[in-house]
Amino acid sequence: MIASRSVPKPPNKLSFNHNVSLTVSLTVGSPPQQVTMVLDTGSELSWLHCRKTPGTPSVFDPTKSSSYTPIPCSSPTCTVRTRDFTLPVSCDPKKLCHATLSYADLSSVEGNLAAETFRFGNSAVPRTVFGCMDSGSSSNPGEDSRTTGLIGMNRGSLSFVSQMGFPKFSYCISGRDSTGILLFGDANFPWLKPLSYTPMVKISTPLPYFDRVAYTVQLEGIKVSGAVLPLPKSVYVPDHTGAGQTMVDSGTQFTFLLGPAYTALKSEFVKQTKGVLRVYEDPNFVFQGAMDLCYRVGLNRAGLPVLPTVSLVFRGAEMSVSAERLLYKVPGMVKGSDQIYCFTFGNSDLLGIEAYVIGHHHQQNVWMEFDLVGSRVGLAEVRCDLAGQRLGMGL
């Protein structure tokens, strides 16, 4: 459980943009330097590129900040608070705390841990621990060149939200204009309907494949237009190694299901869309390495046909994915007189991930609340573009 500060603070809000990833802008250092960071509920340490390269034009320059403080290896921050990192920290030749972070998409960054002042909304938070990264490899160079780093928002002790001490945070991603709102603190607005809550799943004993600081919820079933996939409940429950947890991850674009669930969903969706959509028959084409159900949609077609709704059923809450959120147009791909659209659920097994991952594409137009103290995730359908306007007007 993460201790929250006892004094209730007014909510702090930030707006963000999204394309392939969700990004927020804030300032870091003294004097402040403007940075753009990817919002990631699936990881812990926030980090910034600190060395300019052709692939990372946007950087934070620690030499220009009077408040920048590198963290030595002997510090408890380095020895104790990094215990949930996927790779252990090390000591560099200057006796500074060195971290290497790797992600499921095979990208990685490395550099030194440091403390610095982060400013967002109306708050300035001195001595925020982050990674000042000087090297790395990217799986999406185009997207990475537009951002300065990543803001880690999971439940680990060094995540941004844990260091801020807020008991909860929320975000709302608009499906329309690529914007969104990120809110730290309570969301008590008259226009926001009551949220449905699902408890976070926690385990007391460490298991090799279970991420203990992720926002893990219990998936209990999947429906396609009301038809429940004929799978035993055990398919959705983590096994004795911890593999098979369901994580809510704003740092992943689409949603990935373990093989048996993915195969059953794909088969039911194809069955219910027969005669409405034409399957793109190319066994060699797999979008982003894990999405192998794609369709041909005529270039002259005004919009997508009416599609069955896919519902993810959690303990106590349900997330419905409908219409254009079910299919994603493959950029620049045309076959004859057709564009190619792919189903926005993919197969975790093809990615080598032992988990169910709920990505941000399916969280569009859903108010998502992460209640760290109550250990639960809340959701309610809402028009996020209107929510953003209301918050902008101070409602």
Short mmCIF file of C-alpha atoms in Angstrom, two decimals:
data_model
loop_
_atom_site.label_atom_id
_atom_site.label_comp_id
_atom_site.label_asym_id
_atom_site.label_seq_id
_atom_site.Cartn_x
_atom_site.Cartn_y
_atom_site.Cartn_z
CA MET A 1 0.00 0.00 0.00
CA ILE A 2 1.33 3.42 -0.87
CA ALA A 3 1.09 5.97 1.91
CA SER A 4 -0.69 9.13 0.84
CA ARG A 5 -0.04 12.50 2.41
CA SER A 6 -2.57 13.15 5.12
CA VAL A 7 -3.52 16.65 3.91
CA PRO A 8 -6.04 16.43 1.06
CA LYS A 9 -4.78 18.44 -1.91
CA PRO A 10 -6.89 20.00 -4.64
CA PRO A 11 -6.71 17.97 -7.86
CA ASN A 12 -3.93 18.93 -10.22
CA LYS A 13 -4.64 18.64 -13.91
CA LEU A 14 -2.55 18.29 -17.06
CA SER A 15 -3.74 17.92 -20.63
CA PHE A 16 -2.07 15.43 -22.94
CA ASN A 17 -1.93 14.41 -26.58
CA HIS A 18 -2.00 10.93 -28.04
CA ASN A 19 -1.09 9.34 -31.30
CA VAL A 20 0.73 6.04 -30.89
CA SER A 21 1.41 7.00 -27.25
CA LEU A 22 -0.10 9.36 -24.66
CA THR A 23 2.16 12.33 -23.99
CA VAL A 24 2.13 15.07 -21.34
CA SER A 25 4.16 18.29 -21.22
CA LEU A 26 5.74 19.60 -18.01
CA THR A 27 8.88 21.45 -16.94
CA VAL A 28 11.94 20.12 -15.15
CA GLY A 29 14.96 21.77 -13.53
CA SER A 30 16.03 25.25 -12.41
CA PRO A 31 15.51 27.29 -14.53
CA PRO A 32 12.64 25.16 -15.95
CA GLN A 33 13.18 23.21 -19.18
CA GLN A 34 10.10 22.13 -21.17
CA VAL A 35 9.83 18.34 -21.68
CA THR A 36 7.32 15.98 -23.33
CA MET A 37 6.86 12.60 -21.65
CA VAL A 38 4.96 9.40 -22.52
CA LEU A 39 2.37 8.54 -19.85
CA ASP A 40 2.94 4.90 -18.84
CA THR A 41 0.92 3.14 -16.12
CA GLY A 42 2.85 -0.05 -16.95
CA SER A 43 6.27 1.04 -15.68
CA GLU A 44 7.90 2.59 -12.62
CA LEU A 45 10.86 4.91 -13.15
CA SER A 46 10.31 8.19 -15.01
CA TRP A 47 13.22 9.13 -17.26
CA LEU A 48 14.44 11.77 -19.69
CA HIS A 49 16.93 11.64 -22.54
CA CYS A 50 19.93 13.65 -21.32
CA ARG A 51 22.23 13.28 -24.33
CA LYS A 52 21.33 14.75 -27.71
CA THR A 53 21.61 12.33 -30.66
CA PRO A 54 20.06 12.41 -34.16
CA GLY A 55 17.32 10.09 -32.84
CA THR A 56 16.68 12.07 -29.63
CA PRO A 57 16.54 15.77 -30.58
CA SER A 58 14.48 16.66 -27.49
CA VAL A 59 16.57 16.33 -24.33
CA PHE A 60 16.86 17.57 -20.76
CA ASP A 61 20.27 19.20 -20.17
CA PRO A 62 21.33 18.59 -16.54
CA THR A 63 24.37 20.88 -16.88
CA LYS A 64 22.01 23.86 -17.23
CA SER A 65 20.06 23.11 -14.02
CA SER A 66 21.16 24.23 -10.55
CA SER A 67 18.78 21.75 -8.83
CA TYR A 68 20.06 18.59 -10.60
CA THR A 69 21.51 16.08 -8.09
CA PRO A 70 22.96 12.71 -9.21
CA ILE A 71 22.24 9.81 -6.82
CA PRO A 72 25.28 7.88 -5.47
CA CYS A 73 25.30 4.05 -5.28
CA SER A 74 25.50 4.19 -1.50
CA SER A 75 22.17 6.05 -1.22
CA PRO A 76 19.15 4.06 0.11
CA THR A 77 17.28 5.32 -2.98
CA CYS A 78 19.71 3.25 -5.05
CA THR A 79 20.06 0.25 -2.74
CA VAL A 80 16.45 -0.17 -1.47
CA ARG A 81 13.90 1.73 -3.54
CA THR A 82 14.90 0.16 -6.86
CA ARG A 83 13.90 -3.37 -5.72
CA ASP A 84 10.98 -3.65 -8.18
CA PHE A 85 13.05 -2.75 -11.26
CA THR A 86 13.15 -5.56 -13.83
CA LEU A 87 16.97 -5.37 -14.01
CA PRO A 88 19.12 -4.69 -10.90
CA VAL A 89 20.86 -1.31 -10.69
CA SER A 90 24.67 -1.09 -10.77
CA CYS A 91 27.46 1.29 -9.79
CA ASP A 92 29.21 3.28 -12.52
CA PRO A 93 32.91 4.34 -12.41
CA LYS A 94 31.91 7.65 -10.77
CA LYS A 95 30.14 5.70 -7.96
CA LEU A 96 26.75 6.87 -9.25
CA CYS A 97 23.57 4.74 -9.37
CA HIS A 98 23.20 3.30 -12.89
CA ALA A 99 19.94 1.84 -14.21
CA THR A 100 19.04 -0.08 -17.37
CA LEU A 101 15.34 -0.24 -18.22
CA SER A 102 13.94 -2.60 -20.83
CA TYR A 103 10.39 -2.77 -22.16
CA ALA A 104 8.19 -5.45 -23.73
CA ASP A 105 8.56 -3.86 -27.18
CA LEU A 106 12.31 -4.60 -26.90
CA SER A 107 13.31 -0.94 -26.50
CA SER A 108 15.70 -0.03 -23.68
CA VAL A 109 17.39 2.98 -22.09
CA GLU A 110 20.19 3.36 -19.59
CA GLY A 111 21.77 6.10 -17.51
CA ASN A 112 22.04 7.51 -14.00
CA LEU A 113 19.44 8.02 -11.30
CA ALA A 114 19.15 11.64 -10.21
CA ALA A 115 16.87 13.98 -8.26
CA GLU A 116 15.36 17.09 -9.78
CA THR A 117 12.44 19.54 -9.48
CA PHE A 118 9.41 18.57 -11.59
CA ARG A 119 6.66 21.16 -12.16
CA PHE A 120 3.16 20.42 -13.45
CA GLY A 121 -0.17 22.20 -13.07
CA ASN A 122 0.25 24.34 -9.95
CA SER A 123 2.77 22.08 -8.19
CA ALA A 124 6.55 22.08 -7.98
CA VAL A 125 8.00 18.89 -6.53
CA PRO A 126 11.69 19.10 -5.59
CA ARG A 127 13.94 16.02 -5.33
CA THR A 128 11.84 13.86 -7.65
CA VAL A 129 13.89 10.78 -8.53
CA PHE A 130 14.17 10.00 -12.26
CA GLY A 131 16.58 8.48 -14.76
CA CYS A 132 18.85 10.80 -16.74
CA MET A 133 19.44 8.52 -19.72
CA ASP A 134 22.41 8.78 -22.06
CA SER A 135 21.91 5.74 -24.32
CA GLY A 136 19.24 3.35 -25.53
CA SER A 137 17.61 1.52 -28.41
CA SER A 138 14.12 2.23 -29.72
CA SER A 139 11.51 0.08 -31.43
CA ASN A 140 9.71 3.18 -32.75
CA PRO A 141 12.28 5.87 -33.63
CA GLY A 142 9.75 8.21 -35.28
CA GLU A 143 7.57 8.34 -32.16
CA ASP A 144 10.56 8.56 -29.80
CA SER A 145 12.06 11.54 -31.61
CA ARG A 146 8.95 13.54 -30.66
CA THR A 147 9.28 12.96 -26.90
CA THR A 148 11.88 13.70 -24.22
CA GLY A 149 11.17 10.68 -22.04
CA LEU A 150 8.63 8.66 -20.10
CA ILE A 151 6.60 9.25 -16.94
CA GLY A 152 6.27 6.01 -14.93
CA MET A 153 2.90 5.72 -13.19
CA ASN A 154 2.68 2.20 -11.72
CA ARG A 155 2.54 1.34 -7.98
CA GLY A 156 6.31 1.03 -7.46
CA SER A 157 8.00 3.19 -4.82
CA LEU A 158 9.84 5.35 -7.39
CA SER A 159 6.92 5.87 -9.78
CA PHE A 160 5.86 9.46 -10.37
CA VAL A 161 2.49 9.05 -8.67
CA SER A 162 4.03 7.30 -5.61
CA GLN A 163 6.64 10.06 -5.22
CA MET A 164 3.95 12.76 -5.53
CA GLY A 165 1.97 11.12 -2.73
CA PHE A 166 -1.41 11.42 -4.43
CA PRO A 167 -3.88 8.75 -3.26
CA LYS A 168 -5.38 8.47 -6.75
CA PHE A 169 -5.18 9.75 -10.30
CA SER A 170 -7.45 9.64 -13.35
CA TYR A 171 -7.21 10.17 -17.05
CA CYS A 172 -9.63 10.48 -19.93
CA ILE A 173 -8.54 9.92 -23.53
CA SER A 174 -10.57 11.54 -26.28
CA GLY A 175 -11.20 9.40 -29.35
CA ARG A 176 -11.84 12.40 -31.53
CA ASP A 177 -9.15 15.04 -31.39
CA SER A 178 -6.13 13.19 -29.97
CA THR A 179 -6.24 15.00 -26.65
CA GLY A 180 -6.89 13.98 -23.09
CA ILE A 181 -6.81 15.05 -19.48
CA LEU A 182 -4.69 13.69 -16.63
CA LEU A 183 -5.85 14.49 -13.12
CA PHE A 184 -4.00 13.93 -9.83
CA GLY A 185 -6.28 13.70 -6.78
CA ASP A 186 -10.04 13.31 -6.42
CA ALA A 187 -12.39 13.62 -9.38
CA ASN A 188 -15.62 14.93 -7.85
CA PHE A 189 -17.51 16.47 -10.75
CA PRO A 190 -21.31 16.69 -11.04
CA TRP A 191 -21.15 15.73 -14.73
CA LEU A 192 -19.16 12.52 -14.12
CA LYS A 193 -21.45 9.53 -13.63
CA PRO A 194 -20.65 7.05 -10.83
CA LEU A 195 -17.69 4.82 -11.63
CA SER A 196 -17.82 1.02 -11.64
CA TYR A 197 -14.91 -0.32 -9.60
CA THR A 198 -12.91 -3.48 -9.99
CA PRO A 199 -10.45 -4.48 -7.23
CA MET A 200 -6.73 -4.70 -7.95
CA VAL A 201 -5.32 -8.19 -7.70
CA LYS A 202 -2.38 -8.47 -5.31
CA ILE A 203 -0.23 -11.43 -4.37
CA SER A 204 1.88 -11.62 -1.24
CA THR A 205 4.57 -14.04 -2.46
CA PRO A 206 6.83 -12.94 -5.33
CA LEU A 207 6.28 -15.05 -8.46
CA PRO A 208 8.65 -14.96 -11.46
CA TYR A 209 6.12 -13.76 -14.05
CA PHE A 210 3.83 -11.61 -11.91
CA ASP A 211 4.43 -7.85 -11.97
CA ARG A 212 3.61 -6.87 -8.38
CA VAL A 213 3.53 -3.11 -9.01
CA ALA A 214 1.31 -3.17 -12.13
CA TYR A 215 -2.39 -2.19 -12.08
CA THR A 216 -3.60 -5.79 -12.19
CA VAL A 217 -7.34 -6.48 -12.37
CA GLN A 218 -9.26 -9.73 -12.80
CA LEU A 219 -10.65 -10.37 -16.28
CA GLU A 220 -13.57 -12.79 -15.90
CA GLY A 221 -14.92 -13.11 -19.42
CA ILE A 222 -15.24 -11.63 -22.91
CA LYS A 223 -18.50 -11.06 -24.80
CA VAL A 224 -19.14 -10.36 -28.48
CA SER A 225 -22.56 -8.71 -28.84
CA GLY A 226 -23.71 -10.49 -25.69
CA ALA A 227 -22.34 -13.92 -26.70
CA VAL A 228 -19.91 -15.01 -23.95
CA LEU A 229 -16.79 -16.75 -25.26
CA PRO A 230 -17.02 -20.44 -24.21
CA LEU A 231 -13.85 -20.48 -22.09
CA PRO A 232 -13.30 -21.73 -18.54
CA LYS A 233 -12.70 -19.01 -15.91
CA SER A 234 -9.25 -20.54 -15.29
CA VAL A 235 -8.05 -19.16 -18.66
CA TYR A 236 -8.15 -15.66 -17.17
CA VAL A 237 -6.48 -16.48 -13.82
CA PRO A 238 -2.68 -16.21 -13.32
CA ASP A 239 -0.99 -19.63 -13.04
CA HIS A 240 1.45 -20.82 -10.34
CA THR A 241 4.32 -18.83 -11.96
CA GLY A 242 2.24 -15.61 -12.01
CA ALA A 243 1.86 -15.68 -15.80
CA GLY A 244 -1.55 -14.59 -17.08
CA GLN A 245 -2.27 -11.45 -15.03
CA THR A 246 -4.44 -8.71 -16.61
CA MET A 247 -2.74 -5.29 -16.63
CA VAL A 248 -4.19 -1.87 -17.45
CA ASP A 249 -1.38 -0.21 -19.40
CA SER A 250 -1.50 3.32 -20.82
CA GLY A 251 1.97 2.73 -22.35
CA THR A 252 0.65 0.08 -24.76
CA GLN A 253 -1.52 1.12 -27.70
CA PHE A 254 -3.70 -1.94 -28.34
CA THR A 255 -5.07 -4.81 -26.21
CA PHE A 256 -3.38 -8.21 -26.11
CA LEU A 257 -4.91 -11.47 -24.96
CA LEU A 258 -3.27 -14.82 -24.23
CA GLY A 259 -3.53 -17.39 -27.05
CA PRO A 260 -6.66 -19.36 -26.04
CA ALA A 261 -8.71 -16.21 -25.34
CA TYR A 262 -7.43 -14.44 -28.46
CA THR A 263 -8.23 -17.44 -30.70
CA ALA A 264 -11.77 -17.72 -29.28
CA LEU A 265 -12.40 -13.95 -29.67
CA LYS A 266 -11.03 -13.88 -33.22
CA SER A 267 -13.20 -16.83 -34.27
CA GLU A 268 -16.41 -15.33 -32.75
CA PHE A 269 -15.73 -11.87 -34.23
CA VAL A 270 -15.10 -13.35 -37.70
CA LYS A 271 -18.32 -15.38 -37.38
CA GLN A 272 -20.39 -12.33 -36.39
CA THR A 273 -18.94 -10.08 -39.12
CA LYS A 274 -19.26 -12.58 -41.98
CA GLY A 275 -20.96 -10.85 -44.88
CA VAL A 276 -20.24 -7.42 -43.34
CA LEU A 277 -16.43 -7.38 -43.54
CA ARG A 278 -14.04 -9.06 -45.99
CA VAL A 279 -11.07 -10.76 -44.29
CA TYR A 280 -7.68 -9.81 -45.74
CA GLU A 281 -6.26 -13.21 -46.67
CA ASP A 282 -2.48 -12.88 -46.47
CA PRO A 283 -0.87 -15.40 -44.08
CA ASN A 284 2.40 -13.44 -44.16
CA PHE A 285 0.87 -10.16 -42.95
CA VAL A 286 0.75 -9.67 -39.18
CA PHE A 287 0.26 -6.04 -38.09
CA GLN A 288 2.77 -4.97 -35.41
CA GLY A 289 3.81 -8.59 -34.98
CA ALA A 290 0.75 -9.71 -33.01
CA MET A 291 -2.42 -8.68 -34.86
CA ASP A 292 -3.23 -11.24 -37.52
CA LEU A 293 -6.92 -10.51 -38.17
CA CYS A 294 -7.21 -7.80 -40.82
CA TYR A 295 -9.91 -6.73 -43.26
CA ARG A 296 -10.24 -5.12 -46.69
CA VAL A 297 -12.41 -2.00 -46.62
CA GLY A 298 -13.21 -0.21 -49.91
CA LEU A 299 -11.45 3.15 -50.39
CA ASN A 300 -14.75 4.67 -51.58
CA ARG A 301 -16.63 3.54 -48.46
CA ALA A 302 -17.91 6.44 -46.31
CA GLY A 303 -17.37 4.70 -42.96
CA LEU A 304 -17.13 1.32 -41.29
CA PRO A 305 -20.20 -0.97 -41.24
CA VAL A 306 -22.08 -1.62 -38.00
CA LEU A 307 -19.88 -3.93 -35.93
CA PRO A 308 -20.61 -6.16 -32.92
CA THR A 309 -19.50 -4.73 -29.55
CA VAL A 310 -16.72 -6.55 -27.70
CA SER A 311 -17.04 -6.34 -23.90
CA LEU A 312 -14.26 -7.10 -21.45
CA VAL A 313 -15.91 -8.28 -18.24
CA PHE A 314 -13.96 -7.58 -15.04
CA ARG A 315 -14.95 -8.35 -11.47
CA GLY A 316 -17.48 -5.56 -10.78
CA ALA A 317 -16.99 -3.58 -14.00
CA GLU A 318 -17.20 -3.88 -17.77
CA MET A 319 -15.37 -2.15 -20.62
CA SER A 320 -17.16 -2.05 -23.98
CA VAL A 321 -15.26 -1.62 -27.22
CA SER A 322 -17.38 -0.69 -30.21
CA ALA A 323 -17.41 0.85 -33.70
CA GLU A 324 -14.16 2.46 -34.88
CA ARG A 325 -12.24 1.41 -31.74
CA LEU A 326 -12.47 -2.22 -32.95
CA LEU A 327 -10.56 -1.65 -36.19
CA TYR A 328 -7.40 0.36 -36.91
CA LYS A 329 -6.47 1.55 -40.39
CA VAL A 330 -2.95 0.39 -41.30
CA PRO A 331 -1.21 3.64 -42.30
CA GLY A 332 -0.37 3.90 -46.00
CA MET A 333 -1.44 0.35 -46.89
CA VAL A 334 -3.67 -0.03 -49.95
CA LYS A 335 -4.42 -3.27 -51.82
CA GLY A 336 -6.16 -2.61 -55.13
CA SER A 337 -9.16 -0.45 -54.29
CA ASP A 338 -9.13 -1.40 -50.59
CA GLN A 339 -7.59 -0.02 -47.42
CA ILE A 340 -6.45 -2.54 -44.80
CA TYR A 341 -7.94 -2.34 -41.30
CA CYS A 342 -6.80 -4.63 -38.46
CA PHE A 343 -8.70 -5.89 -35.43
CA THR A 344 -7.41 -3.96 -32.39
CA PHE A 345 -7.01 -7.05 -30.21
CA GLY A 346 -3.75 -8.94 -30.63
CA ASN A 347 -2.18 -12.20 -29.49
CA SER A 348 0.13 -11.85 -26.44
CA ASP A 349 1.79 -15.16 -27.36
CA LEU A 350 3.10 -13.64 -30.61
CA LEU A 351 4.64 -10.76 -28.63
CA GLY A 352 6.21 -13.10 -26.09
CA ILE A 353 4.24 -11.48 -23.24
CA GLU A 354 2.81 -13.80 -20.56
CA ALA A 355 -0.12 -11.50 -19.72
CA TYR A 356 -3.36 -9.86 -20.78
CA VAL A 357 -2.67 -6.17 -21.50
CA ILE A 358 -5.46 -3.56 -21.81
CA GLY A 359 -4.02 -0.79 -24.01
CA HIS A 360 -4.95 2.89 -24.27
CA HIS A 361 -6.80 2.55 -27.60
CA HIS A 362 -9.61 0.72 -25.77
CA GLN A 363 -9.61 3.22 -22.92
CA GLN A 364 -10.74 6.06 -25.21
CA ASN A 365 -13.86 7.85 -23.96
CA VAL A 366 -13.64 6.03 -20.62
CA TRP A 367 -12.91 7.92 -17.41
CA MET A 368 -10.15 5.77 -15.85
CA GLU A 369 -9.44 6.19 -12.14
CA PHE A 370 -6.50 4.48 -10.39
CA ASP A 371 -7.20 4.47 -6.67
CA LEU A 372 -3.91 3.53 -5.01
CA VAL A 373 -5.20 3.77 -1.44
CA GLY A 374 -8.47 1.91 -2.14
CA SER A 375 -6.54 -0.59 -4.30
CA ARG A 376 -9.08 -0.49 -7.13
CA VAL A 377 -9.57 0.76 -10.70
CA GLY A 378 -12.73 2.70 -11.57
CA LEU A 379 -14.26 3.31 -14.98
CA ALA A 380 -17.21 5.05 -16.58
CA GLU A 381 -18.00 5.85 -20.20
CA VAL A 382 -17.78 9.59 -20.87
CA ARG A 383 -17.15 11.93 -23.82
CA CYS A 384 -13.54 12.81 -23.01
CA ASP A 385 -13.38 15.79 -25.38
CA LEU A 386 -16.29 17.39 -23.44
CA ALA A 387 -14.73 16.41 -20.09
CA GLY A 388 -11.53 18.16 -21.17
CA GLN A 389 -13.47 21.32 -22.11
CA ARG A 390 -15.36 21.32 -18.78
CA LEU A 391 -12.13 20.90 -16.83
CA GLY A 392 -10.52 23.64 -18.93
CA MET A 393 -13.35 25.92 -17.81
CA GLY A 394 -12.75 24.91 -14.20
CA LEU A 395 -16.03 22.97 -13.86
#
